[in-house]
PDB file of C-alpha atoms in Angstrom:
ATOM      1  CA  MET A   1       0.000   0.000   0.000  1.00 46.00           C
ATOM      2  CA  ALA A   2       1.506   3.338  -1.015  1.00 48.00           C
ATOM      3  CA  ILE A   3       1.980   6.120   1.505  1.00 50.00           C
ATOM      4  CA  THR A   4       1.366   9.692   0.390  1.00 44.00           C
ATOM      5  CA  LEU A   5       3.579  12.313   1.976  1.00 54.00           C
ATOM      6  CA  SER A   6       5.172  15.599   0.990  1.00 44.00           C
ATOM      7  CA  ILE A   7       8.883  15.832   0.436  1.00 47.00           C
ATOM      8  CA  GLY A   8      11.451  18.349  -0.695  1.00 45.00           C
ATOM      9  CA  ILE A   9      14.494  17.927  -2.841  1.00 43.00           C
ATOM     10  CA  GLY A  10      16.361  17.154   0.360  1.00 48.00           C
ATOM     11  CA  LYS A  11      19.595  18.387   1.845  1.00 57.00           C
ATOM     12  CA  ASP A  12      21.294  15.274   0.489  1.00 59.00           C
ATOM     13  CA  GLU A  13      21.075  16.832  -2.950  1.00 48.00           C
ATOM     14  CA  LYS A  14      21.069  20.604  -2.437  1.00 40.00           C
ATOM     15  CA  PRO A  15      23.389  22.153  -5.048  1.00 35.00           C
ATOM     16  CA  PHE A  16      25.148  24.490  -2.647  1.00 34.00           C
ATOM     17  CA  PHE A  17      28.916  24.865  -2.580  1.00 33.00           C
ATOM     18  CA  SER A  18      31.116  26.688  -0.093  1.00 34.00           C
ATOM     19  CA  THR A  19      34.528  27.749  -1.331  1.00 32.00           C
ATOM     20  CA  SER A  20      35.761  29.252   1.931  1.00 33.00           C
ATOM     21  CA  THR A  21      38.329  27.292   3.923  1.00 31.00           C
ATOM     22  CA  SER A  22      38.089  29.418   7.055  1.00 36.00           C
ATOM     23  CA  SER A  23      35.917  28.497  10.010  1.00 43.00           C
ATOM     24  CA  LYS A  24      34.257  30.469  12.755  1.00 46.00           C
ATOM     25  CA  ILE A  25      33.836  27.360  14.899  1.00 47.00           C
ATOM     26  CA  SER A  26      36.330  24.510  15.009  1.00 46.00           C
ATOM     27  CA  THR A  27      35.382  21.665  12.700  1.00 59.00           C
ATOM     28  CA  ILE A  28      36.468  19.344  15.517  1.00 80.00           C
ATOM     29  CA  ARG A  29      33.198  19.467  17.404  1.00 90.00           C
ATOM     30  CA  GLU A  30      34.099  18.321  20.906  1.00 93.00           C
ATOM     31  CA  GLY A  31      31.277  16.566  22.719  1.00 94.00           C
ATOM     32  CA  LYS A  32      29.328  15.946  19.515  1.00 94.00           C
ATOM     33  CA  GLY A  33      27.086  12.876  19.661  1.00 93.00           C
ATOM     34  CA  LYS A  34      27.979   9.596  17.967  1.00 92.00           C
ATOM     35  CA  SER A  35      26.519   8.190  14.784  1.00 90.00           C
ATOM     36  CA  ILE A  36      25.121   4.729  15.495  1.00 91.00           C
ATOM     37  CA  LEU A  37      23.467   1.984  13.475  1.00 89.00           C
ATOM     38  CA  ALA A  38      20.244   0.936  15.167  1.00 91.00           C
ATOM     39  CA  PHE A  39      16.490   0.637  14.907  1.00 94.00           C
ATOM     40  CA  PRO A  40      15.424   2.153  18.253  1.00 94.00           C
ATOM     41  CA  GLU A  41      11.862   2.120  19.522  1.00 95.00           C
ATOM     42  CA  LYS A  42      11.979   5.633  20.995  1.00 97.00           C
ATOM     43  CA  TYR A  43      13.574   8.522  19.119  1.00 98.00           C
ATOM     44  CA  VAL A  44      13.077  11.987  17.641  1.00 98.00           C
ATOM     45  CA  VAL A  45      13.146  12.522  13.875  1.00 98.00           C
ATOM     46  CA  ILE A  46      14.671  15.899  12.979  1.00 98.00           C
ATOM     47  CA  ASP A  47      15.115  18.030   9.888  1.00 97.00           C
ATOM     48  CA  ILE A  48      16.142  21.617   9.239  1.00 97.00           C
ATOM     49  CA  GLU A  49      15.950  23.981   6.287  1.00 95.00           C
ATOM     50  CA  THR A  50      18.872  26.333   5.733  1.00 95.00           C
ATOM     51  CA  THR A  51      20.112  29.047   3.400  1.00 93.00           C
ATOM     52  CA  GLY A  52      23.079  26.923   2.320  1.00 89.00           C
ATOM     53  CA  LEU A  53      25.448  24.110   3.235  1.00 84.00           C
ATOM     54  CA  SER A  54      27.969  25.868   5.481  1.00 87.00           C
ATOM     55  CA  PRO A  55      27.200  26.175   9.213  1.00 90.00           C
ATOM     56  CA  ASP A  56      29.839  28.935   9.295  1.00 88.00           C
ATOM     57  CA  TYR A  57      28.106  31.279   6.863  1.00 89.00           C
ATOM     58  CA  ASP A  58      24.568  30.012   6.292  1.00 93.00           C
ATOM     59  CA  GLU A  59      21.544  30.105   8.586  1.00 97.00           C
ATOM     60  CA  ILE A  60      18.765  27.844   9.761  1.00 97.00           C
ATOM     61  CA  ILE A  61      15.333  29.046   8.617  1.00 97.00           C
ATOM     62  CA  GLU A  62      13.167  26.156   9.824  1.00 97.00           C
ATOM     63  CA  ILE A  63      13.460  23.403  12.449  1.00 98.00           C
ATOM     64  CA  SER A  64      11.259  20.345  12.868  1.00 98.00           C
ATOM     65  CA  ALA A  65      11.422  17.562  15.441  1.00 98.00           C
ATOM     66  CA  ILE A  66       8.866  14.761  15.865  1.00 98.00           C
ATOM     67  CA  ARG A  67       9.044  12.323  18.778  1.00 98.00           C
ATOM     68  CA  TYR A  68       8.049   8.714  18.128  1.00 98.00           C
ATOM     69  CA  GLU A  69       7.560   5.553  20.127  1.00 96.00           C
ATOM     70  CA  GLY A  70       7.493   2.779  17.577  1.00 91.00           C
ATOM     71  CA  LYS A  71       5.148   4.033  14.869  1.00 90.00           C
ATOM     72  CA  LEU A  72       3.208   6.255  17.244  1.00 96.00           C
ATOM     73  CA  GLU A  73       3.775  10.016  17.101  1.00 97.00           C
ATOM     74  CA  LYS A  74       3.929  11.441  20.615  1.00 97.00           C
ATOM     75  CA  SER A  75       4.767  15.145  20.192  1.00 98.00           C
ATOM     76  CA  LYS A  76       6.442  17.606  17.870  1.00 98.00           C
ATOM     77  CA  TYR A  77       8.289  20.902  17.687  1.00 98.00           C
ATOM     78  CA  VAL A  78       8.158  22.933  14.449  1.00 98.00           C
ATOM     79  CA  SER A  79       9.237  26.527  13.963  1.00 98.00           C
ATOM     80  CA  PHE A  80      10.441  28.985  11.378  1.00 98.00           C
ATOM     81  CA  VAL A  81      13.646  30.800  12.304  1.00 98.00           C
ATOM     82  CA  LYS A  82      14.228  34.442  11.408  1.00 97.00           C
ATOM     83  CA  PRO A  83      17.496  34.839   9.475  1.00 97.00           C
ATOM     84  CA  SER A  84      19.792  37.848   9.688  1.00 95.00           C
ATOM     85  CA  PHE A  85      19.170  38.714   6.032  1.00 93.00           C
ATOM     86  CA  GLU A  86      16.355  38.210   3.568  1.00 95.00           C
ATOM     87  CA  ILE A  87      16.513  34.974   1.645  1.00 94.00           C
ATOM     88  CA  ASP A  88      16.877  35.143  -2.108  1.00 92.00           C
ATOM     89  CA  GLU A  89      14.621  33.781  -4.846  1.00 92.00           C
ATOM     90  CA  TYR A  90      16.754  30.694  -5.307  1.00 88.00           C
ATOM     91  CA  ILE A  91      16.273  29.610  -1.678  1.00 91.00           C
ATOM     92  CA  THR A  92      12.560  30.337  -1.927  1.00 91.00           C
ATOM     93  CA  GLU A  93      12.300  28.256  -5.089  1.00 89.00           C
ATOM     94  CA  LEU A  94      14.273  25.426  -3.502  1.00 85.00           C
ATOM     95  CA  THR A  95      12.573  25.318  -0.107  1.00 90.00           C
ATOM     96  CA  GLY A  96       9.184  26.883  -0.698  1.00 90.00           C
ATOM     97  CA  ILE A  97       9.878  29.286   2.168  1.00 94.00           C
ATOM     98  CA  THR A  98       9.352  32.983   1.441  1.00 95.00           C
ATOM     99  CA  ASN A  99      10.490  36.112   3.288  1.00 97.00           C
ATOM    100  CA  GLU A 100       6.853  36.806   4.103  1.00 97.00           C
ATOM    101  CA  MET A 101       6.608  33.472   5.892  1.00 96.00           C
ATOM    102  CA  LEU A 102       9.579  34.431   8.050  1.00 97.00           C
ATOM    103  CA  ILE A 103       8.158  37.761   9.209  1.00 96.00           C
ATOM    104  CA  GLY A 104       7.722  37.605  12.955  1.00 96.00           C
ATOM    105  CA  ALA A 105       9.550  34.262  13.250  1.00 98.00           C
ATOM    106  CA  PRO A 106      11.540  33.788  16.478  1.00 98.00           C
ATOM    107  CA  SER A 107      15.300  34.259  16.544  1.00 98.00           C
ATOM    108  CA  ILE A 108      17.795  31.408  16.361  1.00 98.00           C
ATOM    109  CA  GLU A 109      18.592  32.033  20.034  1.00 98.00           C
ATOM    110  CA  GLN A 110      14.990  31.297  20.996  1.00 98.00           C
ATOM    111  CA  CYS A 111      14.487  28.418  18.574  1.00 98.00           C
ATOM    112  CA  ILE A 112      17.684  26.555  19.351  1.00 98.00           C
ATOM    113  CA  LYS A 113      16.881  26.738  23.063  1.00 98.00           C
ATOM    114  CA  GLU A 114      13.321  25.497  22.546  1.00 98.00           C
ATOM    115  CA  PHE A 115      14.536  22.754  20.224  1.00 98.00           C
ATOM    116  CA  LYS A 116      17.137  21.518  22.717  1.00 98.00           C
ATOM    117  CA  GLU A 117      14.603  21.537  25.534  1.00 98.00           C
ATOM    118  CA  PHE A 118      12.234  19.519  23.347  1.00 98.00           C
ATOM    119  CA  VAL A 119      14.710  16.796  22.287  1.00 98.00           C
ATOM    120  CA  GLY A 120      16.490  16.620  25.637  1.00 98.00           C
ATOM    121  CA  ASP A 121      19.001  13.774  25.503  1.00 97.00           C
ATOM    122  CA  ASP A 122      16.893  11.632  23.171  1.00 97.00           C
ATOM    123  CA  LEU A 123      18.356   9.634  20.321  1.00 97.00           C
ATOM    124  CA  LEU A 124      17.864  11.482  17.028  1.00 98.00           C
ATOM    125  CA  VAL A 125      17.005  10.076  13.605  1.00 98.00           C
ATOM    126  CA  GLY A 126      17.327  11.880  10.286  1.00 98.00           C
ATOM    127  CA  TYR A 127      18.287  11.609   6.638  1.00 96.00           C
ATOM    128  CA  ASN A 128      21.904  12.604   6.007  1.00 92.00           C
ATOM    129  CA  ILE A 129      21.529  13.796   9.573  1.00 96.00           C
ATOM    130  CA  ASN A 130      25.143  14.832  10.079  1.00 92.00           C
ATOM    131  CA  PHE A 131      24.296  17.940   8.026  1.00 93.00           C
ATOM    132  CA  ASP A 132      21.556  18.880  10.508  1.00 96.00           C
ATOM    133  CA  ILE A 133      23.644  17.965  13.536  1.00 96.00           C
ATOM    134  CA  ASN A 134      26.525  20.221  12.510  1.00 94.00           C
ATOM    135  CA  PHE A 135      24.226  23.238  12.053  1.00 96.00           C
ATOM    136  CA  LEU A 136      22.485  22.574  15.363  1.00 98.00           C
ATOM    137  CA  TYR A 137      25.770  21.979  17.189  1.00 97.00           C
ATOM    138  CA  ASP A 138      27.358  25.187  15.942  1.00 96.00           C
ATOM    139  CA  ASN A 139      24.290  27.309  16.652  1.00 97.00           C
ATOM    140  CA  LEU A 140      23.779  25.908  20.144  1.00 98.00           C
ATOM    141  CA  LEU A 141      27.452  26.477  20.882  1.00 97.00           C
ATOM    142  CA  ALA A 142      27.401  30.016  19.480  1.00 96.00           C
ATOM    143  CA  CYS A 143      24.226  30.966  21.335  1.00 97.00           C
ATOM    144  CA  TYR A 144      24.760  29.282  24.691  1.00 97.00           C
ATOM    145  CA  GLY A 145      28.268  27.834  24.771  1.00 96.00           C
ATOM    146  CA  GLU A 146      26.779  24.338  24.983  1.00 97.00           C
ATOM    147  CA  ALA A 147      27.813  21.319  22.903  1.00 97.00           C
ATOM    148  CA  PHE A 148      25.044  19.387  21.157  1.00 97.00           C
ATOM    149  CA  GLY A 149      25.802  15.853  22.295  1.00 96.00           C
ATOM    150  CA  ASN A 150      22.795  13.760  21.260  1.00 97.00           C
ATOM    151  CA  ASP A 151      23.646  10.481  19.542  1.00 95.00           C
ATOM    152  CA  PHE A 152      22.019  10.040  16.150  1.00 96.00           C
ATOM    153  CA  VAL A 153      20.994   7.504  13.506  1.00 96.00           C
ATOM    154  CA  ASP A 154      21.561   8.360   9.839  1.00 96.00           C
ATOM    155  CA  VAL A 155      18.847   6.742   7.724  1.00 97.00           C
ATOM    156  CA  MET A 156      20.942   7.275   4.589  1.00 94.00           C
ATOM    157  CA  ARG A 157      23.684   5.140   6.135  1.00 92.00           C
ATOM    158  CA  ILE A 158      21.167   2.375   6.793  1.00 95.00           C
ATOM    159  CA  ALA A 159      19.757   2.699   3.275  1.00 95.00           C
ATOM    160  CA  ARG A 160      23.190   2.280   1.702  1.00 91.00           C
ATOM    161  CA  ARG A 161      23.774  -0.939   3.627  1.00 90.00           C
ATOM    162  CA  THR A 162      20.278  -2.290   3.049  1.00 93.00           C
ATOM    163  CA  LEU A 163      19.990  -1.387  -0.647  1.00 94.00           C
ATOM    164  CA  PRO A 164      23.565  -1.335  -2.011  1.00 89.00           C
ATOM    165  CA  GLU A 165      22.287  -2.114  -5.503  1.00 91.00           C
ATOM    166  CA  LEU A 166      20.600   1.290  -5.880  1.00 91.00           C
ATOM    167  CA  PRO A 167      22.607   3.837  -7.912  1.00 90.00           C
ATOM    168  CA  HIS A 168      21.624   6.687  -5.564  1.00 90.00           C
ATOM    169  CA  HIS A 169      20.516   6.810  -1.938  1.00 92.00           C
ATOM    170  CA  ARG A 170      18.880  10.201  -1.610  1.00 93.00           C
ATOM    171  CA  GLN A 171      15.751  10.301   0.503  1.00 94.00           C
ATOM    172  CA  ILE A 172      13.619  10.677  -2.606  1.00 93.00           C
ATOM    173  CA  ASP A 173      15.279   7.574  -4.111  1.00 95.00           C
ATOM    174  CA  ILE A 174      14.463   5.454  -1.067  1.00 96.00           C
ATOM    175  CA  ALA A 175      10.917   6.821  -0.971  1.00 96.00           C
ATOM    176  CA  ASP A 176      10.510   5.894  -4.632  1.00 95.00           C
ATOM    177  CA  TYR A 177      11.939   2.403  -4.060  1.00 97.00           C
ATOM    178  CA  TYR A 178       9.413   1.673  -1.312  1.00 97.00           C
ATOM    179  CA  LYS A 179       6.596   3.333  -3.291  1.00 96.00           C
ATOM    180  CA  ILE A 180       6.105   6.126  -0.790  1.00 95.00           C
ATOM    181  CA  GLU A 181       4.282   8.668  -2.956  1.00 82.00           C
ATOM    182  CA  VAL A 182       5.614  12.165  -2.454  1.00 85.00           C
ATOM    183  CA  TYR A 183       5.019  15.733  -3.504  1.00 73.00           C
ATOM    184  CA  THR A 184       7.802  18.200  -4.280  1.00 57.00           C
ATOM    185  CA  GLU A 185       7.067  20.572  -1.424  1.00 56.00           C
ATOM    186  CA  HIS A 186      10.222  21.010   0.632  1.00 70.00           C
ATOM    187  CA  ARG A 187       9.567  21.678   4.287  1.00 87.00           C
ATOM    188  CA  ALA A 188      11.195  20.415   7.490  1.00 94.00           C
ATOM    189  CA  GLU A 189       8.125  18.739   9.007  1.00 95.00           C
ATOM    190  CA  ALA A 190       7.213  17.049   5.726  1.00 93.00           C
ATOM    191  CA  ASP A 191      10.756  15.748   5.335  1.00 94.00           C
ATOM    192  CA  CYS A 192      10.652  14.382   8.888  1.00 96.00           C
ATOM    193  CA  ARG A 193       7.585  12.338   8.029  1.00 95.00           C
ATOM    194  CA  VAL A 194       9.102  11.018   4.811  1.00 96.00           C
ATOM    195  CA  CYS A 195      12.259  10.123   6.715  1.00 96.00           C
ATOM    196  CA  LYS A 196      10.174   8.248   9.282  1.00 97.00           C
ATOM    197  CA  ALA A 197       8.336   6.354   6.522  1.00 96.00           C
ATOM    198  CA  CYS A 198      11.645   5.366   4.887  1.00 97.00           C
ATOM    199  CA  PHE A 199      13.059   4.353   8.263  1.00 98.00           C
ATOM    200  CA  ASP A 200      10.092   2.065   8.957  1.00 97.00           C
ATOM    201  CA  GLU A 201      10.306   0.489   5.507  1.00 97.00           C
ATOM    202  CA  LEU A 202      14.035  -0.132   5.864  1.00 97.00           C
ATOM    203  CA  LYS A 203      13.546  -1.743   9.269  1.00 95.00           C
ATOM    204  CA  GLU A 204      10.871  -4.071   7.919  1.00 96.00           C
ATOM    205  CA  ASP A 205      13.051  -4.893   4.906  1.00 95.00           C
ATOM    206  CA  VAL A 206      16.060  -5.739   7.094  1.00 92.00           C
ATOM    207  CA  GLU A 207      13.947  -7.967   9.349  1.00 91.00           C
ATOM    208  CA  ARG A 208      12.142  -9.627   6.448  1.00 91.00           C
ATOM    209  CA  ARG A 209      15.373 -10.499   4.623  1.00 88.00           C
ATOM    210  CA  ASN A 210      17.302 -11.187   7.830  1.00 83.00           C
ATOM    211  CA  LEU A 211      20.080  -8.821   6.759  1.00 85.00           C
ATOM    212  CA  ASP A 212      23.127  -8.127   8.910  1.00 80.00           C
ATOM    213  CA  ILE A 213      23.651  -4.401   8.355  1.00 84.00           C
ATOM    214  CA  PHE A 214      24.970  -3.702  11.834  1.00 79.00           C
ATOM    215  CA  SER A 215      28.362  -5.379  11.657  1.00 67.00           C
ATOM    216  CA  ARG A 216      31.027  -2.748  11.456  1.00 55.00           C
ATOM    217  CA  PRO A 217      33.162  -2.604   8.308  1.00 52.00           C
ATOM    218  CA  HIS A 218      36.380  -4.513   8.678  1.00 50.00           C
ATOM    219  CA  GLY A 219      38.528  -2.995   5.964  1.00 54.00           C
ATOM    220  CA  GLY A 220      36.221  -4.449   3.320  1.00 61.00           C
ATOM    221  CA  ILE A 221      37.752  -7.877   3.912  1.00 73.00           C
ATOM    222  CA  ARG A 222      35.831 -10.859   2.612  1.00 81.00           C
ATOM    223  CA  ALA A 223      36.362 -14.577   3.027  1.00 85.00           C
ATOM    224  CA  LYS A 224      37.308 -14.877  -0.637  1.00 85.00           C
ATOM    225  CA  ASP A 225      40.232 -12.513  -0.008  1.00 86.00           C
ATOM    226  CA  ILE A 226      41.759 -14.860   2.578  1.00 92.00           C
ATOM    227  CA  SER A 227      44.145 -17.591   1.484  1.00 92.00           C
ATOM    228  CA  THR A 228      47.023 -19.495   3.058  1.00 92.00           C
ATOM    229  CA  GLU A 229      50.398 -20.688   1.852  1.00 91.00           C
ATOM    230  CA  LYS A 230      50.450 -23.477   4.412  1.00 91.00           C
ATOM    231  CA  THR A 231      50.066 -27.025   3.141  1.00 90.00           C
ATOM    232  CA  ASP A 232      50.831 -29.028   6.284  1.00 91.00           C
ATOM    233  CA  PHE A 233      47.914 -28.919   8.720  1.00 91.00           C
ATOM    234  CA  ASN A 234      47.191 -30.577  12.018  1.00 90.00           C
ATOM    235  CA  THR A 235      44.099 -32.512  11.022  1.00 89.00           C
ATOM    236  CA  GLU A 236      43.202 -33.034  14.679  1.00 87.00           C
ATOM    237  CA  HIS A 237      42.861 -29.315  15.381  1.00 91.00           C
ATOM    238  CA  PRO A 238      39.231 -28.411  16.191  1.00 91.00           C
ATOM    239  CA  LEU A 239      39.157 -25.782  13.427  1.00 93.00           C
ATOM    240  CA  PHE A 240      40.609 -27.984  10.671  1.00 93.00           C
ATOM    241  CA  GLY A 241      38.126 -28.288   7.844  1.00 94.00           C
ATOM    242  CA  LYS A 242      35.588 -26.150   9.703  1.00 95.00           C
ATOM    243  CA  VAL A 243      33.759 -23.049   8.435  1.00 96.00           C
ATOM    244  CA  CYS A 244      34.126 -20.177  10.885  1.00 96.00           C
ATOM    245  CA  VAL A 245      32.104 -16.937  10.761  1.00 94.00           C
ATOM    246  CA  PHE A 246      32.456 -13.828  12.916  1.00 92.00           C
ATOM    247  CA  THR A 247      29.931 -11.286  14.137  1.00 87.00           C
ATOM    248  CA  GLY A 248      30.566  -8.136  16.124  1.00 81.00           C
ATOM    249  CA  THR A 249      33.915  -6.529  16.884  1.00 79.00           C
ATOM    250  CA  LEU A 250      36.804  -8.653  18.122  1.00 83.00           C
ATOM    251  CA  GLU A 251      38.695  -7.186  21.059  1.00 83.00           C
ATOM    252  CA  LYS A 252      42.103  -8.852  20.715  1.00 83.00           C
ATOM    253  CA  MET A 253      42.731  -8.683  16.975  1.00 85.00           C
ATOM    254  CA  LYS A 254      41.272  -7.454  13.729  1.00 86.00           C
ATOM    255  CA  ARG A 255      38.773  -9.672  11.973  1.00 88.00           C
ATOM    256  CA  LYS A 256      41.134 -10.088   9.018  1.00 89.00           C
ATOM    257  CA  GLU A 257      43.787 -11.518  11.341  1.00 92.00           C
ATOM    258  CA  ALA A 258      41.300 -13.911  12.917  1.00 93.00           C
ATOM    259  CA  MET A 259      40.115 -15.080   9.493  1.00 94.00           C
ATOM    260  CA  GLN A 260      43.718 -15.630   8.423  1.00 94.00           C
ATOM    261  CA  ILE A 261      44.373 -17.779  11.490  1.00 94.00           C
ATOM    262  CA  VAL A 262      41.381 -19.931  10.626  1.00 95.00           C
ATOM    263  CA  ALA A 263      42.742 -20.430   7.098  1.00 95.00           C
ATOM    264  CA  ASP A 264      46.255 -21.170   8.388  1.00 94.00           C
ATOM    265  CA  LEU A 265      44.802 -23.884  10.620  1.00 94.00           C
ATOM    266  CA  GLY A 266      43.150 -25.528   7.624  1.00 94.00           C
ATOM    267  CA  GLY A 267      39.713 -24.060   8.262  1.00 95.00           C
ATOM    268  CA  PHE A 268      37.519 -21.904   6.071  1.00 95.00           C
ATOM    269  CA  PRO A 269      36.564 -18.331   7.042  1.00 95.00           C
ATOM    270  CA  GLY A 270      33.056 -17.352   5.970  1.00 93.00           C
ATOM    271  CA  ASP A 271      31.140 -14.106   5.546  1.00 89.00           C
ATOM    272  CA  GLY A 272      27.584 -15.147   6.319  1.00 89.00           C
ATOM    273  CA  VAL A 273      25.960 -17.893   8.362  1.00 93.00           C
ATOM    274  CA  THR A 274      24.758 -20.827   6.244  1.00 93.00           C
ATOM    275  CA  LYS A 275      24.013 -24.517   6.732  1.00 93.00           C
ATOM    276  CA  LYS A 276      27.722 -25.152   6.117  1.00 94.00           C
ATOM    277  CA  THR A 277      28.847 -22.909   9.006  1.00 95.00           C
ATOM    278  CA  ASN A 278      30.378 -24.822  11.920  1.00 95.00           C
ATOM    279  CA  TYR A 279      31.288 -21.981  14.292  1.00 95.00           C
ATOM    280  CA  LEU A 280      29.878 -18.501  14.795  1.00 94.00           C
ATOM    281  CA  VAL A 281      32.238 -16.400  16.923  1.00 93.00           C
ATOM    282  CA  LEU A 282      30.553 -13.627  18.913  1.00 89.00           C
ATOM    283  CA  GLY A 283      32.553 -10.429  19.157  1.00 83.00           C
ATOM    284  CA  ASN A 284      31.525  -7.302  21.030  1.00 72.00           C
ATOM    285  CA  ASN A 285      27.934  -6.476  20.104  1.00 61.00           C
ATOM    286  CA  ASP A 286      27.585  -3.409  22.315  1.00 49.00           C
ATOM    287  CA  TYR A 287      26.952  -1.244  19.260  1.00 45.00           C
ATOM    288  CA  CYS A 288      23.725  -3.062  18.465  1.00 47.00           C
ATOM    289  CA  LYS A 289      21.988  -2.912  21.854  1.00 44.00           C
ATOM    290  CA  ALA A 290      18.967  -1.358  20.170  1.00 40.00           C
ATOM    291  CA  ILE A 291      18.542  -4.382  17.898  1.00 47.00           C
ATOM    292  CA  LYS A 292      15.582  -6.543  18.815  1.00 51.00           C
ATOM    293  CA  ASP A 293      16.681  -9.158  21.392  1.00 57.00           C
ATOM    294  CA  GLY A 294      20.157  -7.592  21.406  1.00 62.00           C
ATOM    295  CA  LYS A 295      21.370 -10.105  18.802  1.00 75.00           C
ATOM    296  CA  SER A 296      22.855  -9.644  15.364  1.00 78.00           C
ATOM    297  CA  ALA A 297      21.173 -11.126  12.304  1.00 82.00           C
ATOM    298  CA  LYS A 298      23.993 -13.689  12.073  1.00 87.00           C
ATOM    299  CA  GLN A 299      23.366 -14.884  15.617  1.00 86.00           C
ATOM    300  CA  LYS A 300      19.618 -15.124  15.057  1.00 87.00           C
ATOM    301  CA  LYS A 301      20.152 -17.146  11.888  1.00 91.00           C
ATOM    302  CA  ALA A 302      22.668 -19.411  13.621  1.00 91.00           C
ATOM    303  CA  GLU A 303      20.227 -20.081  16.464  1.00 90.00           C
ATOM    304  CA  LYS A 304      17.513 -21.014  13.984  1.00 91.00           C
ATOM    305  CA  LEU A 305      19.837 -23.378  12.108  1.00 92.00           C
ATOM    306  CA  ILE A 306      20.890 -25.023  15.373  1.00 92.00           C
ATOM    307  CA  LEU A 307      17.244 -25.606  16.290  1.00 91.00           C
ATOM    308  CA  ASP A 308      16.792 -27.145  12.829  1.00 91.00           C
ATOM    309  CA  GLY A 309      19.612 -29.599  13.556  1.00 91.00           C
ATOM    310  CA  ALA A 310      22.623 -27.928  11.913  1.00 91.00           C
ATOM    311  CA  ASP A 311      26.137 -28.921  13.061  1.00 92.00           C
ATOM    312  CA  LEU A 312      26.842 -25.393  14.248  1.00 94.00           C
ATOM    313  CA  GLN A 313      28.117 -23.919  17.499  1.00 93.00           C
ATOM    314  CA  ILE A 314      27.908 -20.336  18.738  1.00 93.00           C
ATOM    315  CA  ILE A 315      31.026 -19.549  20.738  1.00 91.00           C
ATOM    316  CA  SER A 316      32.438 -16.532  22.532  1.00 89.00           C
ATOM    317  CA  GLU A 317      35.514 -14.667  21.398  1.00 88.00           C
ATOM    318  CA  GLN A 318      37.468 -16.090  24.352  1.00 88.00           C
ATOM    319  CA  VAL A 319      36.535 -19.663  23.448  1.00 90.00           C
ATOM    320  CA  PHE A 320      37.747 -18.962  19.908  1.00 92.00           C
ATOM    321  CA  TYR A 321      41.111 -17.760  21.244  1.00 90.00           C
ATOM    322  CA  ASP A 322      41.374 -20.853  23.418  1.00 88.00           C
ATOM    323  CA  MET A 323      40.689 -23.024  20.374  1.00 88.00           C
ATOM    324  CA  ILE A 324      43.270 -21.407  18.113  1.00 86.00           C
ATOM    325  CA  THR A 325      46.004 -21.954  20.707  1.00 79.00           C
ATOM    326  CA  GLU A 326      45.172 -25.622  21.193  1.00 65.00           C
ATOM    327  CA  MET A 327      47.754 -28.070  19.970  1.00 55.00           C
ATOM    328  CA  ILE A 328      50.017 -25.319  18.594  1.00 52.00           C
TER     329      ILE A 328
END
């Protein structure tokens, strides 16, 4: 069933360019929140409209924040922001916001304070959200000397991992892929709702296809890239001839090194859990606490295969290290 919402061109495709290399505020934003990969149940979707791409020289002209619990909207904050100068025709054409609409709008000092009070310390969700975060961080710091430290989820980042086959991952591209019908009106609140719709679709897609999009990149290494020059193996080693897959972040070595050890012992490193997998090694999964049941897709699949009778064991990182030192 198609969803009809309004959407703008989106900040992920605004044709603004800043040629200045100077900066009013350090680009090293101390205390800035972290970008995480998660599908939380409680969060605030945010979006801003601006007069350009540079937080140093451009201004916020609209802020929107909508608080959700699951799919239920709980509250919202939406406001125009009065800029220091009139906006030009190009910005009006791009955003649909006119100078007349900004007459009597509150100042950035008032809006940024109200916005921060509204979001509190909540987790934020947005499309190409780092753009919004940088503007909000710099304005909050300039107005009140306070760092904007909320952690955030970038829906574009999730879209790229979920739909790598798409040529583009703008918000409008993801909306089109999931048949979310949109208009071309470009406003902060409308973009928040489109972002939310895309976020929900992506979550359902990941769960439906049992995708593991939460594992951190490990230098792009794949099992096919691992080989060994060894020809003399201890055939009694517990990893000899076994397929070993990793999930999460290993604490004692890089995943590439662990995969190489498996190969050097006569085993076979794997990328995904299949019926042929013999061991799934659990690394640190702290980064995916917001995942349902606190388990990665690989672990969930392994558990299902075990229940179906597969010759597969789920082991801790420490057990793996104990195994690789056996009989060496």
